[in-house]
XYZ file of N, CA and C in Angstrom:
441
model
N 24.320 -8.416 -2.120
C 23.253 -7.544 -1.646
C 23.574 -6.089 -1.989
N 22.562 -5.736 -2.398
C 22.794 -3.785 -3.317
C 23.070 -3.218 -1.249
N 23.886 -2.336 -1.691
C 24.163 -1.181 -1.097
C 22.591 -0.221 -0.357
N 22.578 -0.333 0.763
C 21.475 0.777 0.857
C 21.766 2.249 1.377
N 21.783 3.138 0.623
C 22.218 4.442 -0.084
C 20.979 5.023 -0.099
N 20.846 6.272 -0.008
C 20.126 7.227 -0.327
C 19.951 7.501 -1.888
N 18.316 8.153 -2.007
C 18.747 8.151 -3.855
C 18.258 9.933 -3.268
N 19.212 10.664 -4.928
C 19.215 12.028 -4.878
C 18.162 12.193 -6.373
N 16.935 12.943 -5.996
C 16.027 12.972 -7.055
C 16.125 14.380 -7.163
N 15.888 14.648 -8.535
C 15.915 16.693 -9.507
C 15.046 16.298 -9.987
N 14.130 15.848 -10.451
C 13.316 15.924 -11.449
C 11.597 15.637 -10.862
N 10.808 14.712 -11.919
C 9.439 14.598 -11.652
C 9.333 13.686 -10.140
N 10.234 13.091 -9.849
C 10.296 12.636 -8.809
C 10.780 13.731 -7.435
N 10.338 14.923 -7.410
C 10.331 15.657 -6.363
C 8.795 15.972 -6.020
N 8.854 16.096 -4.390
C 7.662 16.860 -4.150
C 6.658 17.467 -4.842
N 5.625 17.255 -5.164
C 4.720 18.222 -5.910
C 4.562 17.489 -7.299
N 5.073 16.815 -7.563
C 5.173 16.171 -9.265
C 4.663 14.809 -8.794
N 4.042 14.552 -10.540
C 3.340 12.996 -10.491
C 3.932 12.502 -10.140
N 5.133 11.675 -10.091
C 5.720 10.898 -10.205
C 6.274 10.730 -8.727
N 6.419 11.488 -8.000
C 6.568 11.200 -6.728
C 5.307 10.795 -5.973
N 4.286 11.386 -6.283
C 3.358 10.818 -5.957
C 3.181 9.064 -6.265
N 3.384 8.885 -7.265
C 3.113 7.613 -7.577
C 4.426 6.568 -7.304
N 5.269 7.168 -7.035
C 6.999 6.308 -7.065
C 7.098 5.982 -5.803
N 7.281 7.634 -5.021
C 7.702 8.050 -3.710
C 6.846 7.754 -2.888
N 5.916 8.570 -2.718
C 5.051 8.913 -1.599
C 4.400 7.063 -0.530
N 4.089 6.200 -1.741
C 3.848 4.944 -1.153
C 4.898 4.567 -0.361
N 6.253 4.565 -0.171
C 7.202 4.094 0.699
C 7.387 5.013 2.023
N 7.753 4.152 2.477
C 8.273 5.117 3.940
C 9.744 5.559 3.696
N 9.673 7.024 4.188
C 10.830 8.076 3.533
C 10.925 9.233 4.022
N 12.467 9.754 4.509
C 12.650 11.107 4.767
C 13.048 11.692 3.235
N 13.000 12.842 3.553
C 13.575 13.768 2.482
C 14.217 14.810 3.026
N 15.358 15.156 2.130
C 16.226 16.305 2.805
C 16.384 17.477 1.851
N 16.506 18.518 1.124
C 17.402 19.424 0.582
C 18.387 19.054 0.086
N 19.001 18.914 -1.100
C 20.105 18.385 -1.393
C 20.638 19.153 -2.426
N 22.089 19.072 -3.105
C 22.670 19.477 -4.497
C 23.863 18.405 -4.739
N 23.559 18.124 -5.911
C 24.998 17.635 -6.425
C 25.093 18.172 -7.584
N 26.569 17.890 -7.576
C 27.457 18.787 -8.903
C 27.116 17.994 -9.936
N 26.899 18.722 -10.832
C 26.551 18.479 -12.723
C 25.603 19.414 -13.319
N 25.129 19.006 -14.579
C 24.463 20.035 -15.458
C 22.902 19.203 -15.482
N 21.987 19.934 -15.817
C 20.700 20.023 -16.063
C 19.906 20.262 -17.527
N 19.395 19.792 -17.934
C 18.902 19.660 -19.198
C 17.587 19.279 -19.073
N 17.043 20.040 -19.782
C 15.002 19.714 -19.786
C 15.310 19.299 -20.948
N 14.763 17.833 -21.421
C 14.686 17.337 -22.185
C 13.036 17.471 -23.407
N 13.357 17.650 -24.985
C 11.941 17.305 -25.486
C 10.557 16.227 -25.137
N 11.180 15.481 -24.341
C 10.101 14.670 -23.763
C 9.246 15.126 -22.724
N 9.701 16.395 -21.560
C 8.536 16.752 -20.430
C 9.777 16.646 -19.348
N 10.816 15.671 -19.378
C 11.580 15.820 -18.138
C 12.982 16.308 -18.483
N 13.502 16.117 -16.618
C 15.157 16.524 -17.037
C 15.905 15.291 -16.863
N 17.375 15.808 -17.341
C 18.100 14.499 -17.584
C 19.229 15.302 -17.074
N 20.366 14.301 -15.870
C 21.216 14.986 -15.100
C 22.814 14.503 -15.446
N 23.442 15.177 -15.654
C 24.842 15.356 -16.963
C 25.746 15.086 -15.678
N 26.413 13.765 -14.616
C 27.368 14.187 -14.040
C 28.272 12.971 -14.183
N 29.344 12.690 -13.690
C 30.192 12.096 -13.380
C 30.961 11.063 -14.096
N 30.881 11.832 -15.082
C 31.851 11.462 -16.755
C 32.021 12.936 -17.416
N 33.494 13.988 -16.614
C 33.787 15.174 -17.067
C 33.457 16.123 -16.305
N 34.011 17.091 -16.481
C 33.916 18.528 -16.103
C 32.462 18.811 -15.653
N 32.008 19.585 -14.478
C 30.611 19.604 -14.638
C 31.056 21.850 -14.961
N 32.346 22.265 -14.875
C 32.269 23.078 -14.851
C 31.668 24.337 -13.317
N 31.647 23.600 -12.121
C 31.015 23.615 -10.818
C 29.696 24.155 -11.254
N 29.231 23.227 -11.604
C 27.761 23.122 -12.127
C 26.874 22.677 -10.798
N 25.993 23.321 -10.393
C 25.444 22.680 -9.297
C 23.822 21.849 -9.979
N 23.307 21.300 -9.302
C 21.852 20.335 -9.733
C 21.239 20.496 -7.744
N 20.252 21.118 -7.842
C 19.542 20.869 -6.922
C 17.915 19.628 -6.709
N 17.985 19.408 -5.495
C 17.060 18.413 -5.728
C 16.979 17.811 -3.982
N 16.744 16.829 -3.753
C 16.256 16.061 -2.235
C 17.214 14.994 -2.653
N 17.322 14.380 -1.112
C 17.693 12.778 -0.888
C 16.444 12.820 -0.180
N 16.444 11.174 -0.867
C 15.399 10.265 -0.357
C 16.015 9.451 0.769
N 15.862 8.818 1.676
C 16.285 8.063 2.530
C 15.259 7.021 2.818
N 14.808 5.925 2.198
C 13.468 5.244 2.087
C 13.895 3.741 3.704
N 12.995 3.756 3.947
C 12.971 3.060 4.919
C 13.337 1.548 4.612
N 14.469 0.788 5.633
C 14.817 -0.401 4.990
C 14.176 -1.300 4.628
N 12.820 -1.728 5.201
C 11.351 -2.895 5.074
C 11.424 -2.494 3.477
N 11.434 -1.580 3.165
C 10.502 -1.277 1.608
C 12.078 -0.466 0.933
N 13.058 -0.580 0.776
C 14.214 -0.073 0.086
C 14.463 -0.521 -1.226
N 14.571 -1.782 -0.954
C 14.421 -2.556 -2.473
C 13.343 -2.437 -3.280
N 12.049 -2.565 -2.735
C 10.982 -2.368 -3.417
C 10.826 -0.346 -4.115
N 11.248 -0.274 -3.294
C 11.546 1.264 -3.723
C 12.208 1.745 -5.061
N 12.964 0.986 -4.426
C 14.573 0.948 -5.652
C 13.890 0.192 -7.007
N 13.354 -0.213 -6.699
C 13.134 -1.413 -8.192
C 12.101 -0.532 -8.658
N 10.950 0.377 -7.956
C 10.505 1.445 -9.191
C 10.801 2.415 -9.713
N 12.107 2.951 -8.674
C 12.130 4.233 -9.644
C 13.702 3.883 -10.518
N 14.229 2.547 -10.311
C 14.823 1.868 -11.795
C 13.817 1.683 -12.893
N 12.649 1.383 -12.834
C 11.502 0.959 -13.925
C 11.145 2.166 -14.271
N 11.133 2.889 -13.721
C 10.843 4.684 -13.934
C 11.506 5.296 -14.750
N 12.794 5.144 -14.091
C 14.670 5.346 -14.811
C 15.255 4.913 -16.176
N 14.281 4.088 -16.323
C 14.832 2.952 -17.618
C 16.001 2.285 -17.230
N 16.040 1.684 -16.264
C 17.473 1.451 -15.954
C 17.210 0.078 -15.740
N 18.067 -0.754 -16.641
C 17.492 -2.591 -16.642
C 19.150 -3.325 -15.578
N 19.991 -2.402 -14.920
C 21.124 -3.090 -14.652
C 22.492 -2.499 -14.975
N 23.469 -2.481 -14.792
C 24.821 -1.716 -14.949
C 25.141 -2.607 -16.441
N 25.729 -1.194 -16.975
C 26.156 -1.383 -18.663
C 24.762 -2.084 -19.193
N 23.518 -2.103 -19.267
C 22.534 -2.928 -20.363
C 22.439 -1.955 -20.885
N 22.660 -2.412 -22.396
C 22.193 -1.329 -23.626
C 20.815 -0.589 -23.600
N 20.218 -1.266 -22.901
C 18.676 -0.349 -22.822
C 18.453 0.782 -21.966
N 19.152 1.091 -21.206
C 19.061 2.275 -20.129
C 19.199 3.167 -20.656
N 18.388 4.469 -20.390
C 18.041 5.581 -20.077
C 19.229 6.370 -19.552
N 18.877 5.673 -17.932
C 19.679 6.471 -17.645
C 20.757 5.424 -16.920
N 21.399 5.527 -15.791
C 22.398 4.264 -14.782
C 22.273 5.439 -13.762
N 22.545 4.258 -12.573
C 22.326 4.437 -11.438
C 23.685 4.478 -10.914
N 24.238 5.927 -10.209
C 25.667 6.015 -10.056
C 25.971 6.809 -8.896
N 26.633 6.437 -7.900
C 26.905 7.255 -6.857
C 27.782 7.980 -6.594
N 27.444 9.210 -6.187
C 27.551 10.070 -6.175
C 27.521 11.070 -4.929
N 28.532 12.144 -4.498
C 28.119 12.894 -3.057
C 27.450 13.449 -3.410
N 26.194 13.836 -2.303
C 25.500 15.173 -2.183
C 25.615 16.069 -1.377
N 25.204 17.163 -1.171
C 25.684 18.068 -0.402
C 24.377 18.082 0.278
N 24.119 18.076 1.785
C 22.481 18.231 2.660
C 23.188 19.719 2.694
N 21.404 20.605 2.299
C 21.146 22.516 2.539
C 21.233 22.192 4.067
N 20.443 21.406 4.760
C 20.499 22.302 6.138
C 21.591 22.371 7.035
N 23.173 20.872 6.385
C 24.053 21.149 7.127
C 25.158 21.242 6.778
N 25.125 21.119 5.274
C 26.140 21.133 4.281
C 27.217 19.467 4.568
N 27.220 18.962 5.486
C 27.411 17.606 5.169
C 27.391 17.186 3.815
N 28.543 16.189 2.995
C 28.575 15.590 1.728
C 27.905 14.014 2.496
N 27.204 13.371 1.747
C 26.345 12.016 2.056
C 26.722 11.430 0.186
N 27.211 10.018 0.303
C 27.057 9.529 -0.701
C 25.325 9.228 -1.226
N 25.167 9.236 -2.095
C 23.537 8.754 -2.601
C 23.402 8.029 -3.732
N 22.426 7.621 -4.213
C 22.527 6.919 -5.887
C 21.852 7.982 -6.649
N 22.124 8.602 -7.927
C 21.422 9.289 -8.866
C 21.084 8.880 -9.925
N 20.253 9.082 -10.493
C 19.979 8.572 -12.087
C 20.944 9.674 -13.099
N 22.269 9.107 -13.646
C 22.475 9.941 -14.516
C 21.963 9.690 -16.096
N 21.579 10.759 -16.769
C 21.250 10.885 -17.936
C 22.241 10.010 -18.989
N 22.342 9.565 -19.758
C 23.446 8.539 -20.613
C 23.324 9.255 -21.580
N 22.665 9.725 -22.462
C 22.931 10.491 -24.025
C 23.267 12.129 -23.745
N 24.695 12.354 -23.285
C 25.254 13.734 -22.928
C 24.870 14.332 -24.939
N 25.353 13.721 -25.539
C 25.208 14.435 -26.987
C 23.468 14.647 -27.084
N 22.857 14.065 -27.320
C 21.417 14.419 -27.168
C 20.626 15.663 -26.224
N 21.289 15.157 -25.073
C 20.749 16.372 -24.057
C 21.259 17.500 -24.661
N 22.508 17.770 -24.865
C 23.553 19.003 -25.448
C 22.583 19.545 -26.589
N 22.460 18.498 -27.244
C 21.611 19.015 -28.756
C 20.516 19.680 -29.089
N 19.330 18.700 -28.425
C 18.090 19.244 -28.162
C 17.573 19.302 -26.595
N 17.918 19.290 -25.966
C 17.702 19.619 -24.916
C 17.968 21.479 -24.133
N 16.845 21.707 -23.357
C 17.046 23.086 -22.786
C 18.503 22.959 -21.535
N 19.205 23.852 -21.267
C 20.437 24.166 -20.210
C 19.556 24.347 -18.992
N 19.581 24.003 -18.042
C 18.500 24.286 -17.138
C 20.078 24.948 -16.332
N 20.518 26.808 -16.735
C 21.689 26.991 -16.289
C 21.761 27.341 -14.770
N 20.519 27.602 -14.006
C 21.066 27.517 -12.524
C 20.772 26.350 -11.455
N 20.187 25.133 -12.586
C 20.174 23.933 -12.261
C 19.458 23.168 -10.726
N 18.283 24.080 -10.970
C 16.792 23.868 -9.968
C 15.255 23.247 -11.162
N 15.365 22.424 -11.482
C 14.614 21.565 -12.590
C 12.461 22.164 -11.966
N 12.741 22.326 -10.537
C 11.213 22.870 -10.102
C 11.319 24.229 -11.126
N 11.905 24.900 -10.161
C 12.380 26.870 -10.621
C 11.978 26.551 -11.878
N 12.525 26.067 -12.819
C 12.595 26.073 -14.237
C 11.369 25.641 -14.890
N 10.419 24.828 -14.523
C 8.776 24.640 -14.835
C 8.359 25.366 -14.014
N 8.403 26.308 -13.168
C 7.444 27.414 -12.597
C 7.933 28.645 -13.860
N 8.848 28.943 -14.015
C 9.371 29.789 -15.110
C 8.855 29.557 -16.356
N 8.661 28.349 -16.763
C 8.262 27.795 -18.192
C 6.492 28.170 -17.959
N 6.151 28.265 -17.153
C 4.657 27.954 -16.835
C 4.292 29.470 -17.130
N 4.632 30.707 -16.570
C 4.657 31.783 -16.492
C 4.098 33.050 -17.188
């Protein structure tokens, strides 16, 4: 039986973006303020892709929420925003990204909480063509791009 963990979302899956709407919002769920350590990259495709826990993040921070999805609907939860993720399973050649846990830090009490994150898998790609999102708030950075 999977672990039930909090997932830590930076990207289209925050507040205000499609994708939470369509991922998130159907489940029952708190949300908190969150950061974990790594790098940020806006990718040529529209999203970001999150660089941690293979190396140095350089105390790179990544801001973003934990989700805390309610246990009735956890799995069902989990299984879309893996289909979301590209994520077919640990080590399958087809993923996107993998699902890897990770502490987060909660803003309102600074408490570390383990969570699951989607990390990004092509660090050379992101590096390459991808934007540095360098103070690593993925919202901030499409209100800036928008501007």
């Amino acid at each position: 039986m999977l672990k039930q963990l909090p997932v830590f979302v930076y990207g289209t899956l925050l507040r205000g973006f499609h994708n939470h709407a369509i991922c998130v919002r159907p489940f029952a769920h708190t949300e908190a303020k969150a950061s974990v350590k790594g790098e940020l990259y806006h990718l040529p495709e529209g999203y970001p892709g999150l660089l941690t826990g293979a190396g140095e993040t350089n105390g790179a921070v990544v801001t973003g929420a934990v989700l805390d999805f309610a246990p009735e609907v956890y799995e069902k939860a989990l299984a879309v925003l893996d289909e979301l993720e590209a994520y077919y399973g640990e080590g399958d050649p087809r993923n996107e990204y993998e699902r890897i846990v990770v502490d987060a830090c909660l803003a309102e009490t600074g408490q570390e909480v383990p969570v699951y994150v989607y990390r990004y898998l092509d660090d050379d790609y992101a590096r390459r063509v991808g934007t540095k999102v360098e103070h690593g708030d993925w919202r901030r950075f499409m209100e800036e791009v928008a501007e």
